Amino acid sequence: MPATLLATRAGSDSAAERDLLTVLRMTGAERSVALYASDMPTGFSWSRGVTPQVIAWVMQGVDRLGFDDVYRSGIEVQYYRVLRLAGQVPAETRRWLRGRFPDRVRLGCVERADAMLTFRLGDHEPVSGFVGDDTFRVYRAYGDDVDEVGV
């Protein structure tokens, strides 16, 4: 009986926790880029209990593109979103967005899924640390750690 109490957790739990931490540290734009590249169905609709599957799709998109591409495209997506809010999107930025995300229906679906994922992840406190893969990583600081990171 004591041996069962001291048993280590299964590897899948730690992988799921690692994926959750990675997705928590990603920006919404980065998650959108990764979801677009994943196998998420274009007609996906959020329902109860799908958060782990959406996290898996985000990780699949990161694996396909590499974090460097996800990071850089995420910056461009965020730039577009700010310009769109200001009503000042240049033609070059529109062309980039249409080239990167040619299926507008899928993009809308991805943006809705990312918004719901952001809402669902709101219950978790983000933890400072590195996010990325073996080729490219960035450090994201949250809470008190922000003061300790040099600019």
mmCIF file with all atom_site columns, C-alpha atoms in Angstrom:
data_model
loop_
_atom_site.group_PDB
_atom_site.id
_atom_site.type_symbol
_atom_site.label_atom_id
_atom_site.label_alt_id
_atom_site.label_comp_id
_atom_site.label_asym_id
_atom_site.label_entity_id
_atom_site.label_seq_id
_atom_site.pdbx_PDB_ins_code
_atom_site.Cartn_x
_atom_site.Cartn_y
_atom_site.Cartn_z
_atom_site.occupancy
_atom_site.B_iso_or_equiv
_atom_site.pdbx_formal_charge
_atom_site.auth_seq_id
_atom_site.auth_comp_id
_atom_site.auth_asym_id
_atom_site.auth_atom_id
_atom_site.pdbx_PDB_model_num
ATOM 1   C CA . MET A 1 1   ? 0.000   0.000  0.000   1.00 0.00 ? 1   MET A CA 1
ATOM 2   C CA . PRO A 1 2   ? 2.693   2.624  0.816   1.00 0.00 ? 2   PRO A CA 1
ATOM 3   C CA . ALA A 1 3   ? 4.377   1.887  -2.500  1.00 0.00 ? 3   ALA A CA 1
ATOM 4   C CA . THR A 1 4   ? 1.274   3.047  -4.357  1.00 0.00 ? 4   THR A CA 1
ATOM 5   C CA . LEU A 1 5   ? 1.178   6.263  -2.359  1.00 0.00 ? 5   LEU A CA 1
ATOM 6   C CA . LEU A 1 6   ? 4.762   7.047  -3.319  1.00 0.00 ? 6   LEU A CA 1
ATOM 7   C CA . ALA A 1 7   ? 4.456   6.120  -6.994  1.00 0.00 ? 7   ALA A CA 1
ATOM 8   C CA . THR A 1 8   ? 5.504   8.808  -9.462  1.00 0.00 ? 8   THR A CA 1
ATOM 9   C CA . ARG A 1 9   ? 3.024   10.347 -11.818 1.00 0.00 ? 9   ARG A CA 1
ATOM 10  C CA . ALA A 1 10  ? 2.626   9.013  -15.313 1.00 0.00 ? 10  ALA A CA 1
ATOM 11  C CA . GLY A 1 11  ? 4.689   10.728 -18.026 1.00 0.00 ? 11  GLY A CA 1
ATOM 12  C CA . SER A 1 12  ? 1.581   11.907 -19.855 1.00 0.00 ? 12  SER A CA 1
ATOM 13  C CA . ASP A 1 13  ? 0.602   14.136 -16.915 1.00 0.00 ? 13  ASP A CA 1
ATOM 14  C CA . SER A 1 14  ? 3.955   15.882 -16.974 1.00 0.00 ? 14  SER A CA 1
ATOM 15  C CA . ALA A 1 15  ? 3.737   16.266 -20.764 1.00 0.00 ? 15  ALA A CA 1
ATOM 16  C CA . ALA A 1 16  ? 0.250   17.747 -20.404 1.00 0.00 ? 16  ALA A CA 1
ATOM 17  C CA . GLU A 1 17  ? 1.497   20.119 -17.710 1.00 0.00 ? 17  GLU A CA 1
ATOM 18  C CA . ARG A 1 18  ? 4.469   21.118 -19.886 1.00 0.00 ? 18  ARG A CA 1
ATOM 19  C CA . ASP A 1 19  ? 2.145   21.799 -22.835 1.00 0.00 ? 19  ASP A CA 1
ATOM 20  C CA . LEU A 1 20  ? -0.155  23.860 -20.611 1.00 0.00 ? 20  LEU A CA 1
ATOM 21  C CA . LEU A 1 21  ? 2.800   25.956 -19.408 1.00 0.00 ? 21  LEU A CA 1
ATOM 22  C CA . THR A 1 22  ? 3.961   26.463 -22.990 1.00 0.00 ? 22  THR A CA 1
ATOM 23  C CA . VAL A 1 23  ? 0.511   27.563 -24.167 1.00 0.00 ? 23  VAL A CA 1
ATOM 24  C CA . LEU A 1 24  ? 0.120   29.854 -21.132 1.00 0.00 ? 24  LEU A CA 1
ATOM 25  C CA . ARG A 1 25  ? 3.387   31.592 -22.025 1.00 0.00 ? 25  ARG A CA 1
ATOM 26  C CA . MET A 1 26  ? 2.402   32.112 -25.677 1.00 0.00 ? 26  MET A CA 1
ATOM 27  C CA . THR A 1 27  ? 0.636   35.269 -26.822 1.00 0.00 ? 27  THR A CA 1
ATOM 28  C CA . GLY A 1 28  ? -2.827  35.049 -28.327 1.00 0.00 ? 28  GLY A CA 1
ATOM 29  C CA . ALA A 1 29  ? -1.409  35.898 -31.746 1.00 0.00 ? 29  ALA A CA 1
ATOM 30  C CA . GLU A 1 30  ? 1.145   33.093 -31.461 1.00 0.00 ? 30  GLU A CA 1
ATOM 31  C CA . ARG A 1 31  ? -1.610  30.656 -30.485 1.00 0.00 ? 31  ARG A CA 1
ATOM 32  C CA . SER A 1 32  ? -3.663  31.777 -33.499 1.00 0.00 ? 32  SER A CA 1
ATOM 33  C CA . VAL A 1 33  ? -0.751  31.154 -35.863 1.00 0.00 ? 33  VAL A CA 1
ATOM 34  C CA . ALA A 1 34  ? -0.172  27.706 -34.367 1.00 0.00 ? 34  ALA A CA 1
ATOM 35  C CA . LEU A 1 35  ? -3.874  26.780 -34.466 1.00 0.00 ? 35  LEU A CA 1
ATOM 36  C CA . TYR A 1 36  ? -4.113  27.775 -38.129 1.00 0.00 ? 36  TYR A CA 1
ATOM 37  C CA . ALA A 1 37  ? -1.237  25.398 -38.945 1.00 0.00 ? 37  ALA A CA 1
ATOM 38  C CA . SER A 1 38  ? -2.713  22.529 -36.920 1.00 0.00 ? 38  SER A CA 1
ATOM 39  C CA . ASP A 1 39  ? -5.237  19.835 -37.794 1.00 0.00 ? 39  ASP A CA 1
ATOM 40  C CA . MET A 1 40  ? -8.022  21.746 -36.045 1.00 0.00 ? 40  MET A CA 1
ATOM 41  C CA . PRO A 1 41  ? -11.133 21.336 -38.229 1.00 0.00 ? 41  PRO A CA 1
ATOM 42  C CA . THR A 1 42  ? -12.218 24.518 -39.990 1.00 0.00 ? 42  THR A CA 1
ATOM 43  C CA . GLY A 1 43  ? -15.754 24.073 -38.693 1.00 0.00 ? 43  GLY A CA 1
ATOM 44  C CA . PHE A 1 44  ? -14.612 23.621 -35.089 1.00 0.00 ? 44  PHE A CA 1
ATOM 45  C CA . SER A 1 45  ? -16.999 24.873 -32.455 1.00 0.00 ? 45  SER A CA 1
ATOM 46  C CA . TRP A 1 46  ? -16.090 25.138 -28.777 1.00 0.00 ? 46  TRP A CA 1
ATOM 47  C CA . SER A 1 47  ? -17.850 22.815 -26.363 1.00 0.00 ? 47  SER A CA 1
ATOM 48  C CA . ARG A 1 48  ? -17.352 21.579 -22.836 1.00 0.00 ? 48  ARG A CA 1
ATOM 49  C CA . GLY A 1 49  ? -14.194 19.583 -22.255 1.00 0.00 ? 49  GLY A CA 1
ATOM 50  C CA . VAL A 1 50  ? -12.289 20.466 -25.445 1.00 0.00 ? 50  VAL A CA 1
ATOM 51  C CA . THR A 1 51  ? -9.605  22.642 -23.825 1.00 0.00 ? 51  THR A CA 1
ATOM 52  C CA . PRO A 1 52  ? -7.003  19.808 -23.740 1.00 0.00 ? 52  PRO A CA 1
ATOM 53  C CA . GLN A 1 53  ? -7.644  19.070 -27.422 1.00 0.00 ? 53  GLN A CA 1
ATOM 54  C CA . VAL A 1 54  ? -7.218  22.739 -28.394 1.00 0.00 ? 54  VAL A CA 1
ATOM 55  C CA . ILE A 1 55  ? -3.970  22.872 -26.389 1.00 0.00 ? 55  ILE A CA 1
ATOM 56  C CA . ALA A 1 56  ? -2.813  19.781 -28.291 1.00 0.00 ? 56  ALA A CA 1
ATOM 57  C CA . TRP A 1 57  ? -3.630  21.508 -31.598 1.00 0.00 ? 57  TRP A CA 1
ATOM 58  C CA . VAL A 1 58  ? -1.617  24.568 -30.558 1.00 0.00 ? 58  VAL A CA 1
ATOM 59  C CA . MET A 1 59  ? 1.350   22.344 -29.758 1.00 0.00 ? 59  MET A CA 1
ATOM 60  C CA . GLN A 1 60  ? 0.898   20.516 -33.067 1.00 0.00 ? 60  GLN A CA 1
ATOM 61  C CA . GLY A 1 61  ? 1.039   23.844 -34.929 1.00 0.00 ? 61  GLY A CA 1
ATOM 62  C CA . VAL A 1 62  ? 4.208   24.830 -33.057 1.00 0.00 ? 62  VAL A CA 1
ATOM 63  C CA . ASP A 1 63  ? 5.761   21.470 -33.947 1.00 0.00 ? 63  ASP A CA 1
ATOM 64  C CA . ARG A 1 64  ? 4.878   21.930 -37.622 1.00 0.00 ? 64  ARG A CA 1
ATOM 65  C CA . LEU A 1 65  ? 6.072   25.501 -38.023 1.00 0.00 ? 65  LEU A CA 1
ATOM 66  C CA . GLY A 1 66  ? 8.796   25.766 -35.399 1.00 0.00 ? 66  GLY A CA 1
ATOM 67  C CA . PHE A 1 67  ? 8.570   28.332 -32.651 1.00 0.00 ? 67  PHE A CA 1
ATOM 68  C CA . ASP A 1 68  ? 10.663  30.868 -34.553 1.00 0.00 ? 68  ASP A CA 1
ATOM 69  C CA . ASP A 1 69  ? 8.026   31.088 -37.313 1.00 0.00 ? 69  ASP A CA 1
ATOM 70  C CA . VAL A 1 70  ? 5.174   31.094 -34.790 1.00 0.00 ? 70  VAL A CA 1
ATOM 71  C CA . TYR A 1 71  ? 6.870   33.885 -32.822 1.00 0.00 ? 71  TYR A CA 1
ATOM 72  C CA . ARG A 1 72  ? 7.642   36.081 -35.839 1.00 0.00 ? 72  ARG A CA 1
ATOM 73  C CA . SER A 1 73  ? 4.243   35.542 -37.464 1.00 0.00 ? 73  SER A CA 1
ATOM 74  C CA . GLY A 1 74  ? 2.609   36.239 -34.109 1.00 0.00 ? 74  GLY A CA 1
ATOM 75  C CA . ILE A 1 75  ? 4.322   39.630 -34.007 1.00 0.00 ? 75  ILE A CA 1
ATOM 76  C CA . GLU A 1 76  ? 2.976   40.391 -37.501 1.00 0.00 ? 76  GLU A CA 1
ATOM 77  C CA . VAL A 1 77  ? -0.538  39.273 -36.528 1.00 0.00 ? 77  VAL A CA 1
ATOM 78  C CA . GLN A 1 78  ? -0.457  41.472 -33.432 1.00 0.00 ? 78  GLN A CA 1
ATOM 79  C CA . TYR A 1 79  ? 0.788   44.392 -35.548 1.00 0.00 ? 79  TYR A CA 1
ATOM 80  C CA . TYR A 1 80  ? -2.106  43.830 -37.962 1.00 0.00 ? 80  TYR A CA 1
ATOM 81  C CA . ARG A 1 81  ? -4.631  43.713 -35.107 1.00 0.00 ? 81  ARG A CA 1
ATOM 82  C CA . VAL A 1 82  ? -3.420  47.048 -33.722 1.00 0.00 ? 82  VAL A CA 1
ATOM 83  C CA . LEU A 1 83  ? -3.537  48.659 -37.168 1.00 0.00 ? 83  LEU A CA 1
ATOM 84  C CA . ARG A 1 84  ? -7.012  47.211 -37.785 1.00 0.00 ? 84  ARG A CA 1
ATOM 85  C CA . LEU A 1 85  ? -8.290  48.752 -34.553 1.00 0.00 ? 85  LEU A CA 1
ATOM 86  C CA . ALA A 1 86  ? -6.876  52.108 -35.626 1.00 0.00 ? 86  ALA A CA 1
ATOM 87  C CA . GLY A 1 87  ? -8.330  51.697 -39.134 1.00 0.00 ? 87  GLY A CA 1
ATOM 88  C CA . GLN A 1 88  ? -4.886  52.137 -40.712 1.00 0.00 ? 88  GLN A CA 1
ATOM 89  C CA . VAL A 1 89  ? -3.959  48.796 -42.279 1.00 0.00 ? 89  VAL A CA 1
ATOM 90  C CA . PRO A 1 90  ? -1.586  49.330 -45.234 1.00 0.00 ? 90  PRO A CA 1
ATOM 91  C CA . ALA A 1 91  ? -2.073  47.265 -48.391 1.00 0.00 ? 91  ALA A CA 1
ATOM 92  C CA . GLU A 1 92  ? 1.240   45.463 -47.845 1.00 0.00 ? 92  GLU A CA 1
ATOM 93  C CA . THR A 1 93  ? 0.103   44.210 -44.434 1.00 0.00 ? 93  THR A CA 1
ATOM 94  C CA . ARG A 1 94  ? -3.224  43.037 -45.892 1.00 0.00 ? 94  ARG A CA 1
ATOM 95  C CA . ARG A 1 95  ? -1.376  41.128 -48.615 1.00 0.00 ? 95  ARG A CA 1
ATOM 96  C CA . TRP A 1 96  ? 0.877   39.484 -46.014 1.00 0.00 ? 96  TRP A CA 1
ATOM 97  C CA . LEU A 1 97  ? -2.137  38.460 -43.932 1.00 0.00 ? 97  LEU A CA 1
ATOM 98  C CA . ARG A 1 98  ? -3.998  37.034 -46.941 1.00 0.00 ? 98  ARG A CA 1
ATOM 99  C CA . GLY A 1 99  ? -0.887  35.133 -48.013 1.00 0.00 ? 99  GLY A CA 1
ATOM 100 C CA . ARG A 1 100 ? -0.276  33.742 -44.518 1.00 0.00 ? 100 ARG A CA 1
ATOM 101 C CA . PHE A 1 101 ? -3.944  32.935 -43.845 1.00 0.00 ? 101 PHE A CA 1
ATOM 102 C CA . PRO A 1 102 ? -5.628  32.376 -47.230 1.00 0.00 ? 102 PRO A CA 1
ATOM 103 C CA . ASP A 1 103 ? -8.776  30.716 -45.808 1.00 0.00 ? 103 ASP A CA 1
ATOM 104 C CA . ARG A 1 104 ? -10.767 33.507 -44.141 1.00 0.00 ? 104 ARG A CA 1
ATOM 105 C CA . VAL A 1 105 ? -13.350 31.098 -42.751 1.00 0.00 ? 105 VAL A CA 1
ATOM 106 C CA . ARG A 1 106 ? -10.615 29.068 -41.074 1.00 0.00 ? 106 ARG A CA 1
ATOM 107 C CA . LEU A 1 107 ? -8.994  32.241 -39.742 1.00 0.00 ? 107 LEU A CA 1
ATOM 108 C CA . GLY A 1 108 ? -12.291 33.284 -38.156 1.00 0.00 ? 108 GLY A CA 1
ATOM 109 C CA . CYS A 1 109 ? -12.659 29.847 -36.614 1.00 0.00 ? 109 CYS A CA 1
ATOM 110 C CA . VAL A 1 110 ? -9.072  29.990 -35.310 1.00 0.00 ? 110 VAL A CA 1
ATOM 111 C CA . GLU A 1 111 ? -9.604  33.437 -33.791 1.00 0.00 ? 111 GLU A CA 1
ATOM 112 C CA . ARG A 1 112 ? -12.777 32.273 -31.993 1.00 0.00 ? 112 ARG A CA 1
ATOM 113 C CA . ALA A 1 113 ? -11.010 29.163 -30.691 1.00 0.00 ? 113 ALA A CA 1
ATOM 114 C CA . ASP A 1 114 ? -8.068  31.255 -29.478 1.00 0.00 ? 114 ASP A CA 1
ATOM 115 C CA . ALA A 1 115 ? -10.421 33.689 -27.726 1.00 0.00 ? 115 ALA A CA 1
ATOM 116 C CA . MET A 1 116 ? -12.159 30.823 -25.905 1.00 0.00 ? 116 MET A CA 1
ATOM 117 C CA . LEU A 1 117 ? -8.817  29.241 -25.029 1.00 0.00 ? 117 LEU A CA 1
ATOM 118 C CA . THR A 1 118 ? -7.635  32.566 -23.597 1.00 0.00 ? 118 THR A CA 1
ATOM 119 C CA . PHE A 1 119 ? -10.820 32.706 -21.511 1.00 0.00 ? 119 PHE A CA 1
ATOM 120 C CA . ARG A 1 120 ? -10.392 29.109 -20.305 1.00 0.00 ? 120 ARG A CA 1
ATOM 121 C CA . LEU A 1 121 ? -6.720  29.672 -19.447 1.00 0.00 ? 121 LEU A CA 1
ATOM 122 C CA . GLY A 1 122 ? -7.711  32.662 -17.300 1.00 0.00 ? 122 GLY A CA 1
ATOM 123 C CA . ASP A 1 123 ? -8.040  30.298 -14.326 1.00 0.00 ? 123 ASP A CA 1
ATOM 124 C CA . HIS A 1 124 ? -4.299  29.588 -14.452 1.00 0.00 ? 124 HIS A CA 1
ATOM 125 C CA . GLU A 1 125 ? -1.607  31.883 -13.130 1.00 0.00 ? 125 GLU A CA 1
ATOM 126 C CA . PRO A 1 126 ? 1.073   32.319 -15.802 1.00 0.00 ? 126 PRO A CA 1
ATOM 127 C CA . VAL A 1 127 ? 4.541   31.277 -14.701 1.00 0.00 ? 127 VAL A CA 1
ATOM 128 C CA . SER A 1 128 ? 7.646   33.055 -15.931 1.00 0.00 ? 128 SER A CA 1
ATOM 129 C CA . GLY A 1 129 ? 10.023  31.041 -18.048 1.00 0.00 ? 129 GLY A CA 1
ATOM 130 C CA . PHE A 1 130 ? 11.228  30.170 -21.503 1.00 0.00 ? 130 PHE A CA 1
ATOM 131 C CA . VAL A 1 131 ? 8.865   29.265 -24.327 1.00 0.00 ? 131 VAL A CA 1
ATOM 132 C CA . GLY A 1 132 ? 9.972   27.863 -27.654 1.00 0.00 ? 132 GLY A CA 1
ATOM 133 C CA . ASP A 1 133 ? 11.735  24.856 -29.089 1.00 0.00 ? 133 ASP A CA 1
ATOM 134 C CA . ASP A 1 134 ? 15.306  23.642 -29.567 1.00 0.00 ? 134 ASP A CA 1
ATOM 135 C CA . THR A 1 135 ? 16.012  26.199 -32.292 1.00 0.00 ? 135 THR A CA 1
ATOM 136 C CA . PHE A 1 136 ? 14.419  29.362 -30.870 1.00 0.00 ? 136 PHE A CA 1
ATOM 137 C CA . ARG A 1 137 ? 13.352  30.389 -27.358 1.00 0.00 ? 137 ARG A CA 1
ATOM 138 C CA . VAL A 1 138 ? 12.185  33.590 -25.672 1.00 0.00 ? 138 VAL A CA 1
ATOM 139 C CA . TYR A 1 139 ? 11.779  34.360 -21.989 1.00 0.00 ? 139 TYR A CA 1
ATOM 140 C CA . ARG A 1 140 ? 8.381   35.579 -20.812 1.00 0.00 ? 140 ARG A CA 1
ATOM 141 C CA . ALA A 1 141 ? 8.189   37.214 -17.382 1.00 0.00 ? 141 ALA A CA 1
ATOM 142 C CA . TYR A 1 142 ? 4.993   37.622 -15.361 1.00 0.00 ? 142 TYR A CA 1
ATOM 143 C CA . GLY A 1 143 ? 4.133   39.204 -12.008 1.00 0.00 ? 143 GLY A CA 1
ATOM 144 C CA . ASP A 1 144 ? 7.059   40.113 -9.772  1.00 0.00 ? 144 ASP A CA 1
ATOM 145 C CA . ASP A 1 145 ? 9.542   38.577 -12.227 1.00 0.00 ? 145 ASP A CA 1
ATOM 146 C CA . VAL A 1 146 ? 8.947   41.424 -14.675 1.00 0.00 ? 146 VAL A CA 1
ATOM 147 C CA . ASP A 1 147 ? 10.995  43.776 -12.483 1.00 0.00 ? 147 ASP A CA 1
ATOM 148 C CA . GLU A 1 148 ? 13.958  41.394 -12.502 1.00 0.00 ? 148 GLU A CA 1
ATOM 149 C CA . VAL A 1 149 ? 14.290  40.998 -16.279 1.00 0.00 ? 149 VAL A CA 1
ATOM 150 C CA . GLY A 1 150 ? 16.778  43.375 -17.882 1.00 0.00 ? 150 GLY A CA 1
ATOM 151 C CA . VAL A 1 151 ? 15.705  45.258 -20.952 1.00 0.00 ? 151 VAL A CA 1
#
